[in-house]
CSV table of C-alpha atoms in Angstrom, one decimal:
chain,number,residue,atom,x,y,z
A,1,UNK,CA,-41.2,-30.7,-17.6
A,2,UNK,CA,-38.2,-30.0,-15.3
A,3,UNK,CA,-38.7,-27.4,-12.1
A,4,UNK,CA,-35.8,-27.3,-9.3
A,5,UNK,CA,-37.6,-27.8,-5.9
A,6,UNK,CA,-35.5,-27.2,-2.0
A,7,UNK,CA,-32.8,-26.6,-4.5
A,8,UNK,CA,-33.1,-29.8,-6.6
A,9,UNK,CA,-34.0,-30.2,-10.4
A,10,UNK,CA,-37.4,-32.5,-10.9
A,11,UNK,CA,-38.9,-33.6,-13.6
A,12,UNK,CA,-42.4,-33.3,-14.0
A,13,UNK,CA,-44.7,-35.3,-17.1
A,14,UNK,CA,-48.2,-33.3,-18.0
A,15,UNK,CA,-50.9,-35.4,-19.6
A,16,UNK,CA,-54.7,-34.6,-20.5
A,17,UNK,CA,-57.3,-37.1,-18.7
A,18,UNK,CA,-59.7,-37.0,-22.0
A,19,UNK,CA,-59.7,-36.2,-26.1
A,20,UNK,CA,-62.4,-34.6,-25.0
A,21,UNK,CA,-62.4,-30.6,-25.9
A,22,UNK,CA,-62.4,-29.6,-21.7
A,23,UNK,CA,-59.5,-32.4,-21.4
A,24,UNK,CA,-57.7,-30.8,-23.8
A,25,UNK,CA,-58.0,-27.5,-23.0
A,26,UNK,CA,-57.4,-28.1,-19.2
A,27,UNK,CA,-54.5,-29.7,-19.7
A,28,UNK,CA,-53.1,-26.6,-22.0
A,29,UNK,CA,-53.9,-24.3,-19.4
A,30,UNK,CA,-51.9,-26.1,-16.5
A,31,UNK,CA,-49.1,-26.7,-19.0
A,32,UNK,CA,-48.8,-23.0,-19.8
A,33,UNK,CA,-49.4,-22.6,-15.7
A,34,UNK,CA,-46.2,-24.7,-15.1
A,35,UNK,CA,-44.0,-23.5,-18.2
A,36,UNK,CA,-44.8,-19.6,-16.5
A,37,UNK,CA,-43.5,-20.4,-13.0
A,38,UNK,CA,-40.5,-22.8,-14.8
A,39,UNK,CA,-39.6,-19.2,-16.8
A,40,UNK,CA,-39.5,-17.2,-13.5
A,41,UNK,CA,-37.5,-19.8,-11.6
A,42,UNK,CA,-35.3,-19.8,-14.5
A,43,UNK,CA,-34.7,-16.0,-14.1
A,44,UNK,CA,-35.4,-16.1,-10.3
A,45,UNK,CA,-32.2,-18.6,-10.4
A,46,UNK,CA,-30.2,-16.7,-12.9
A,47,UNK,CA,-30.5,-13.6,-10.9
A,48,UNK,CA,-29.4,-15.1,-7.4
A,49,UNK,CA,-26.3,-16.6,-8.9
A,50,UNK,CA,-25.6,-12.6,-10.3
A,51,UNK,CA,-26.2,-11.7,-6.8
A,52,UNK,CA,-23.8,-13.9,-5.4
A,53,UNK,CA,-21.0,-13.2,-7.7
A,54,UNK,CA,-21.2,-9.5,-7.2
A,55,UNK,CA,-20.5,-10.4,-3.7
A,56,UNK,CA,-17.8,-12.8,-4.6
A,57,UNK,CA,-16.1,-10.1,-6.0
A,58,UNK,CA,-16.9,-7.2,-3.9
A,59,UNK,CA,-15.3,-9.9,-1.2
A,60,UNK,CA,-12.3,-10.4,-3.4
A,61,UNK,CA,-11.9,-6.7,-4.3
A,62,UNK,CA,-11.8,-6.5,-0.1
A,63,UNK,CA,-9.2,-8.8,0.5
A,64,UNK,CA,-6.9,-7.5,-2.4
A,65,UNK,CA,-6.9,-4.3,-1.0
A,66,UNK,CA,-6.2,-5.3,2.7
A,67,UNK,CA,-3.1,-7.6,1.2
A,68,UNK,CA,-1.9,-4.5,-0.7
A,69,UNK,CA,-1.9,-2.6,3.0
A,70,UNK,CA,0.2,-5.7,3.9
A,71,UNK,CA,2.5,-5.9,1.1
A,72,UNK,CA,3.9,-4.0,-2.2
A,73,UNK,CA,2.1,-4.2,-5.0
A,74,UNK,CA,4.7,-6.2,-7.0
A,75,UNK,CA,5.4,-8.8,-4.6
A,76,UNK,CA,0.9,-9.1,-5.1
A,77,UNK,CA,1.5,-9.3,-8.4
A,78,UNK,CA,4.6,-11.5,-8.4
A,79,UNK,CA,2.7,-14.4,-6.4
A,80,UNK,CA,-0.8,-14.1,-8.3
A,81,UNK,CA,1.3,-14.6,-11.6
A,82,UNK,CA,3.4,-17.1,-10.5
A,83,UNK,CA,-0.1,-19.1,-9.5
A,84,UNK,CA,-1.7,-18.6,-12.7
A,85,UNK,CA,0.9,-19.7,-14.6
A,86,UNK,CA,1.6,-22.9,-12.4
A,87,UNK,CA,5.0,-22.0,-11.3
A,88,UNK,CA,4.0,-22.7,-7.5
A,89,UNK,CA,2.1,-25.1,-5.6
A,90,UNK,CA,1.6,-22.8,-2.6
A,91,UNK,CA,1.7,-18.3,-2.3
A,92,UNK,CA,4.3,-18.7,0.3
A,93,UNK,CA,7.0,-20.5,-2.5
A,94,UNK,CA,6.9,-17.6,-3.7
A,95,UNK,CA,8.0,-15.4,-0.6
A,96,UNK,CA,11.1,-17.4,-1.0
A,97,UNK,CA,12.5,-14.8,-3.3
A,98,UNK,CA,14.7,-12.1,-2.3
A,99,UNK,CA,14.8,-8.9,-3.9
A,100,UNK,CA,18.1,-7.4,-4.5
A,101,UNK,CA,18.9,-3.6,-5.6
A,102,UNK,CA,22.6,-2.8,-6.3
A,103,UNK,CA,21.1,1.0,-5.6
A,104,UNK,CA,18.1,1.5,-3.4
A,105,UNK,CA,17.5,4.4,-0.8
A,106,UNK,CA,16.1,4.2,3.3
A,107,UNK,CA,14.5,6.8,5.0
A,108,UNK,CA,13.8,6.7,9.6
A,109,UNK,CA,11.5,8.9,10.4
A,110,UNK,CA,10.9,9.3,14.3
A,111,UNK,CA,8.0,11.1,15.6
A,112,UNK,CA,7.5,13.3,19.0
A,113,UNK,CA,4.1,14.7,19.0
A,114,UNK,CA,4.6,16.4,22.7
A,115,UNK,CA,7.2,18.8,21.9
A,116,UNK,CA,7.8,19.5,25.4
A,117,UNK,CA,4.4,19.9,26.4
A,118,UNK,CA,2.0,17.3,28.6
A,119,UNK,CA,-0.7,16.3,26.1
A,120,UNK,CA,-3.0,13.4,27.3
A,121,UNK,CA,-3.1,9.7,25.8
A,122,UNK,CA,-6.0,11.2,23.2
A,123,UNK,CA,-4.0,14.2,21.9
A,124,UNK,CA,-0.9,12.3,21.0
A,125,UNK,CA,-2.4,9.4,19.2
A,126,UNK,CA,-4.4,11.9,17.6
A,127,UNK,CA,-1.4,13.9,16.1
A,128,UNK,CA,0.5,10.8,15.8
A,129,UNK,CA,-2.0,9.7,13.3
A,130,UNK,CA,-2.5,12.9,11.2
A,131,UNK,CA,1.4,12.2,10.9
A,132,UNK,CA,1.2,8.6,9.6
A,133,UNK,CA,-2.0,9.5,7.5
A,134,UNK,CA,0.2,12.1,5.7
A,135,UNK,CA,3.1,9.8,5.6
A,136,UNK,CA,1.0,7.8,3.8
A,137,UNK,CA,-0.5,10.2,1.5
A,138,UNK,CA,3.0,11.6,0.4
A,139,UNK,CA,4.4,8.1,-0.5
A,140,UNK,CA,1.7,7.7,-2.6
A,141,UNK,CA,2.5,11.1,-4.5
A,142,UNK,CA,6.5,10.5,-4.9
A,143,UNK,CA,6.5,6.5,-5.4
A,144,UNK,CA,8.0,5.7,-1.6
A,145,UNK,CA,7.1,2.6,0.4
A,146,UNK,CA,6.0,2.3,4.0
A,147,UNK,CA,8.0,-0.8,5.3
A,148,UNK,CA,7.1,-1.3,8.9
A,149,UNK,CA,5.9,0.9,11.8
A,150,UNK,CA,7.5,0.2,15.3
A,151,UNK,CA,5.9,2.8,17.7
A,152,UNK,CA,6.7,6.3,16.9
A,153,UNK,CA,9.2,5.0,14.0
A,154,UNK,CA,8.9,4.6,10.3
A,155,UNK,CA,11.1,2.8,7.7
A,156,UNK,CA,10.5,4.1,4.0
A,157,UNK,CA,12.0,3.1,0.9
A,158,UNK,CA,12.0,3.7,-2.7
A,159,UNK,CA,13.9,1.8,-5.2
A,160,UNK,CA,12.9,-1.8,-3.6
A,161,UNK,CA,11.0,-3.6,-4.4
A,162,UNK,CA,10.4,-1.7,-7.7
A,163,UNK,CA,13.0,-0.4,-9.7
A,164,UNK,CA,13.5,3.2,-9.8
A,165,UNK,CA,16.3,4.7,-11.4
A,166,UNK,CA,15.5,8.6,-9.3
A,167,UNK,CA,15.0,7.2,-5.8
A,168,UNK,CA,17.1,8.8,-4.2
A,169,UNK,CA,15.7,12.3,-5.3
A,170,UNK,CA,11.9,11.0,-4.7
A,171,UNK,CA,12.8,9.8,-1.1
A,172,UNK,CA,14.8,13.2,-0.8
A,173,UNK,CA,11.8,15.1,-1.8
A,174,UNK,CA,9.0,13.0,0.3
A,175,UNK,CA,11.3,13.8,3.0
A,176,UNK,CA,11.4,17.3,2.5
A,177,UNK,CA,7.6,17.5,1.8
A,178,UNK,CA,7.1,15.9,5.3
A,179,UNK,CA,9.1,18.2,7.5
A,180,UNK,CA,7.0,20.3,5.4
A,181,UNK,CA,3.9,19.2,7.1
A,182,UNK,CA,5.1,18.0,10.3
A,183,UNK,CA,6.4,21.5,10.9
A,184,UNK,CA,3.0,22.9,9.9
A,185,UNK,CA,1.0,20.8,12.8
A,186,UNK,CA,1.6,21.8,17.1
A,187,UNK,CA,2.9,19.9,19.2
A,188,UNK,CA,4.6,17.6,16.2
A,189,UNK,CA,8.8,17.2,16.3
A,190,UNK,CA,10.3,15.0,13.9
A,191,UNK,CA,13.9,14.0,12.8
A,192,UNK,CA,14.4,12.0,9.9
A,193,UNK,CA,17.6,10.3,8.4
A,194,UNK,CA,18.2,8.9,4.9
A,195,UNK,CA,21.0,6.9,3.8
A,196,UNK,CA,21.6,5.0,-0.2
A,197,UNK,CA,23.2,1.9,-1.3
A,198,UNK,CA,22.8,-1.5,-1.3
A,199,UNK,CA,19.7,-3.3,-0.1
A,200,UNK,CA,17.9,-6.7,0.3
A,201,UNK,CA,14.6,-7.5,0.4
A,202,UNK,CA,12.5,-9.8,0.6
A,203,UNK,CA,8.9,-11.3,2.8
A,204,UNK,CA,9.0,-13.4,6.1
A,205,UNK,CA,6.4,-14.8,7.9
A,206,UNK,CA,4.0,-17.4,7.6
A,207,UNK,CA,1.0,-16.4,9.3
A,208,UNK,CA,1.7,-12.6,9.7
A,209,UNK,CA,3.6,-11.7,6.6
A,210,UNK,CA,5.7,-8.7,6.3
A,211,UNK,CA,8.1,-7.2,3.9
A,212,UNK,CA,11.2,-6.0,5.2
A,213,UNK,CA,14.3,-4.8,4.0
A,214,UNK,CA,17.7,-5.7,5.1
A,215,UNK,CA,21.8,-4.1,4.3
A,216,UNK,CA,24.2,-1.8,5.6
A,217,UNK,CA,22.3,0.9,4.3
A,218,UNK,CA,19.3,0.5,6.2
A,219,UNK,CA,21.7,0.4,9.8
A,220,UNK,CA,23.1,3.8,8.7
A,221,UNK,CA,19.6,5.5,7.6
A,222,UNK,CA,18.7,4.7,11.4
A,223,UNK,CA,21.9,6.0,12.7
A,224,UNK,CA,21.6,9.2,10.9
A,225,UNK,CA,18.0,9.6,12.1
A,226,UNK,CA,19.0,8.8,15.8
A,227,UNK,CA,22.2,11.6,15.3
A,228,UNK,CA,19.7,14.1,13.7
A,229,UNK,CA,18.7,17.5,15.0
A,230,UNK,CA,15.0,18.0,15.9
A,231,UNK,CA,13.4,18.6,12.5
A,232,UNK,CA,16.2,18.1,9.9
A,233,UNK,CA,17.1,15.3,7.6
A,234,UNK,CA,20.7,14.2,8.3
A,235,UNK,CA,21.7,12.2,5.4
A,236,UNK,CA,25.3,10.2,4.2
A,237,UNK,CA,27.7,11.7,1.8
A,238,UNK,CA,27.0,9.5,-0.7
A,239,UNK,CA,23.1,11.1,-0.7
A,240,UNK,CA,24.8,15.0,-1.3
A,241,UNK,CA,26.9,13.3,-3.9
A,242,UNK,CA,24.3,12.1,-5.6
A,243,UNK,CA,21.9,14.9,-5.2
A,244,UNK,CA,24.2,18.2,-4.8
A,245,UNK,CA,23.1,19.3,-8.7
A,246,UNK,CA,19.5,19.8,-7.1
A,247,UNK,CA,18.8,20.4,-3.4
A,248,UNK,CA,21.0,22.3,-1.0
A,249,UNK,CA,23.0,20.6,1.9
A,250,UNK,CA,24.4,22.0,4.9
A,251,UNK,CA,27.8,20.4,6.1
A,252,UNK,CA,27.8,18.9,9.1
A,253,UNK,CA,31.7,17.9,9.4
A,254,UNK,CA,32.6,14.5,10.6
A,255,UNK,CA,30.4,12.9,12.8
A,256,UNK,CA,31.1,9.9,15.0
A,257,UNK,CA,28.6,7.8,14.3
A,258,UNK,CA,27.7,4.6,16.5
A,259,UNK,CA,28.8,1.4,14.8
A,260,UNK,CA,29.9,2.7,11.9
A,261,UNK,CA,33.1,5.4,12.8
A,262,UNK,CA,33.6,9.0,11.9
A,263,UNK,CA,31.8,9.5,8.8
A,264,UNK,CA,30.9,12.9,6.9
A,265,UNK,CA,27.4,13.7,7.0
A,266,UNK,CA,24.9,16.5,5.6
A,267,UNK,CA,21.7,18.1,6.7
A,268,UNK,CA,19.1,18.0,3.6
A,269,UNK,CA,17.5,21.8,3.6
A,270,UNK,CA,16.2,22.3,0.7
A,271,UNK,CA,15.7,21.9,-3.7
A,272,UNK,CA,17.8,24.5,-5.1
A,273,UNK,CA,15.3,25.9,-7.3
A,274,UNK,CA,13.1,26.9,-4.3
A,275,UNK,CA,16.2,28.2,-2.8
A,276,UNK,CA,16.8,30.6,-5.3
A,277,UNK,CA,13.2,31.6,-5.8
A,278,UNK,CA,13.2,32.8,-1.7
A,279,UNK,CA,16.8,34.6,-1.9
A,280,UNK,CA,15.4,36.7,-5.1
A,281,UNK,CA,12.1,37.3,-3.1
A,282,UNK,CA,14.2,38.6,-0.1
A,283,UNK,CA,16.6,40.8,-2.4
A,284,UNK,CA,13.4,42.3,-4.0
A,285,UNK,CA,11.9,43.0,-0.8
């Protein structure tokens, strides 16, 4: 008979003392004794080792979803397949790749949750917040990625790393969702700038790992958020191009901007089908 005892498996031999009938019978009785507590250290054993890999996975399930706060999903993906299959000795071989998008869009968003007003410490991380939870909500909803956060500054993107062939409408319409809600909250001033074209991408880091983006287009999303008006999204020419068939654009003429030279540049205001619907409403009223 084997039992496991501090953890170890012994083995255990059962013989009767007599032939006797109380020898015999004696020795049955311990032997079932010892063959009940071997059956619940058995289950006892098996249901410890359950326990601990629930946990292993609850703990795994855990750390997946912080690395997805730290990362896109793809790049996750792209490293855990490249390990399965063998293709890398080490995750960060794998960060060595550099996404790049012939088309991708770039969104700045700045923040000002004073408006003009003196609101303590408390009152502007608290609207700051309800701005970047929101951010974060609405990215989700139209397929936009949060790239970095530098103080009262976001950097969105869609179309990097995952293809997709509307980005610039669904980075147009998170943008225009936003100002939605921004405009909704007190004390809350934002000015946002988009820009499409070319982009890189790709993560660095080796103990703190980020994703960012790199290209001429993300320098002239920034500059077109630092030359926007208090809530408007000032967007490139090559945004109304692309988008003119479906949201309405208010020409700014040309703008001189910094580092890049007198370009032409629009203000996003609105999808024309909501456009119409509020010019009817006004005729009818």
């Amino acid at each position: 008979y084997q039992r496991r005892v501090h953890g170890h498996l012994k083995s255990f031999v059962i013989f009767p003392l007599s032939v006797d009938g109380f020898g015999f019978f004696g020795c049955l009785a311990v032997s079932g004794y010892f063959m009940e507590y071997a059956v619940r250290d058995y289950f006892r054993c098996d249901y410890s080792t359950q326990q601990a890999l629930n946990a292993l996975q609850e703990r795994t399930s855990f750390c997946d979803g912080l690395l997805k706060q730290m990362l896109p999903a793809s790049v996750i993906y792209r490293i855990k397949h490249h390990i399965k299959a063998g293709q890398v000795c080490s995750p960060l071989d794998a960060f060595a790749k550099v996404d790049s998008r012939e088309s991708a869009s770039c969104l700045f968003i700045t923040v000002q949750c004073s408006n003009g007003k003196h609101l303590d410490s408390t009152q502007l991380i608290h609207n700051y917040g309800i701005v970047v939870c929101a951010a974060d909500q609405l990215a989700v909803a139209y397929s936009v990625t949060r790239i970095k956060l530098v103080g009262s500054t976001m950097l969105m993107v869609c179309g990097i790393p995952d293809h997709r062939f509307q980005h610039t409408e669904n980075i147009a319409s998170y943008a225009l969702a936003l100002l939605n809600v921004c405009s909704s909250r007190p004390y809350v001033d934002v000015s946002l700038g988009i820009s499409s074209g070319p982009m890189l991408g790709c993560v660095l880091g080796n103990t703190h790992l980020i994703y960012d983006v790199f290209g001429h287009t993300v320098n002239l999303a920034s500059r077109m958020q630092t030359s926007a008006p208090i809530n408007t999204i000032h967007v490139t020419e090559a945004v109304k191009l692309c988008l003119e068939k479906k949201f309405v654009f208010i020409d700014q003429g040309v703008q001189n901007i910094k580092g890049c030279g007198s370009m032409q540049t629009y203000l996003l205001d609105d999808v024309i089908q909501y456009s119409r619907i509020r010019k009817e409403s006004s005729r009818v009223v």
